């Protein structure tokens, strides 16, 4: 069974959280920062029956190139070092430059493909991006990026790479698209560096 995207109509797997074509969330309400903002009267479309309906498109947040997305720091619970490996990894990309500037997508699978082709896990709408440009793999709680023989290369922080580990704040360049990598690793609160010797 497939779930149609409300934005573009593309059919997606039942388990998908985001549209494989346009990247729109499938079901969950957008975060408050992406909620439509009240503005002057929106443009109106008149259908064949003469009924006028407003044309509403979601706003795209403006993120200037080079901006580091700030994480909201919440009061963390205590995380023991023995529990640290059990916590889920959370990594994502924010598009800093490209057709979907300001959008983000989470890296949720152990192995994901990023490219221009509609079968990729993460689709980048850029003519200079190869159909299957890079593979992102989670290995030993690290995010590793592999170039898949792309025509225009893959660059991490301005350096061409074939394989590299992604770190929080890294900028990945594929074609003319800039992607900011964010990694929310579990934190151990200050003053709790782990088990003490002799305890």
Coordinates of N, CA, C and O in Angstrom, one line a residue, residues 17 33 110 140 176 188:
X17 N 8.3 8.4 6.3 CA 7.9 9.6 7.1 C 8.0 10.9 6.2 O 7.3 11.9 6.5
X33 N 8.3 26.4 13.3 CA 9.1 27.3 12.5 C 8.7 27.2 11.0 O 9.0 28.1 10.2
X110 N 20.5 2.6 8.1 CA 21.9 2.2 8.2 C 22.6 2.6 7.0 O 23.8 3.1 7.1
X140 N 29.6 1.9 13.4 CA 30.1 2.1 14.8 C 29.7 3.5 15.3 O 30.6 4.2 15.8
X176 N 25.9 21.8 -7.1 CA 25.9 23.2 -6.6 C 25.2 23.3 -5.3 O 24.9 24.4 -4.8
X188 N 26.8 13.5 28.2 CA 26.9 13.2 29.6 C 27.0 14.5 30.3 O 27.8 15.3 30.0

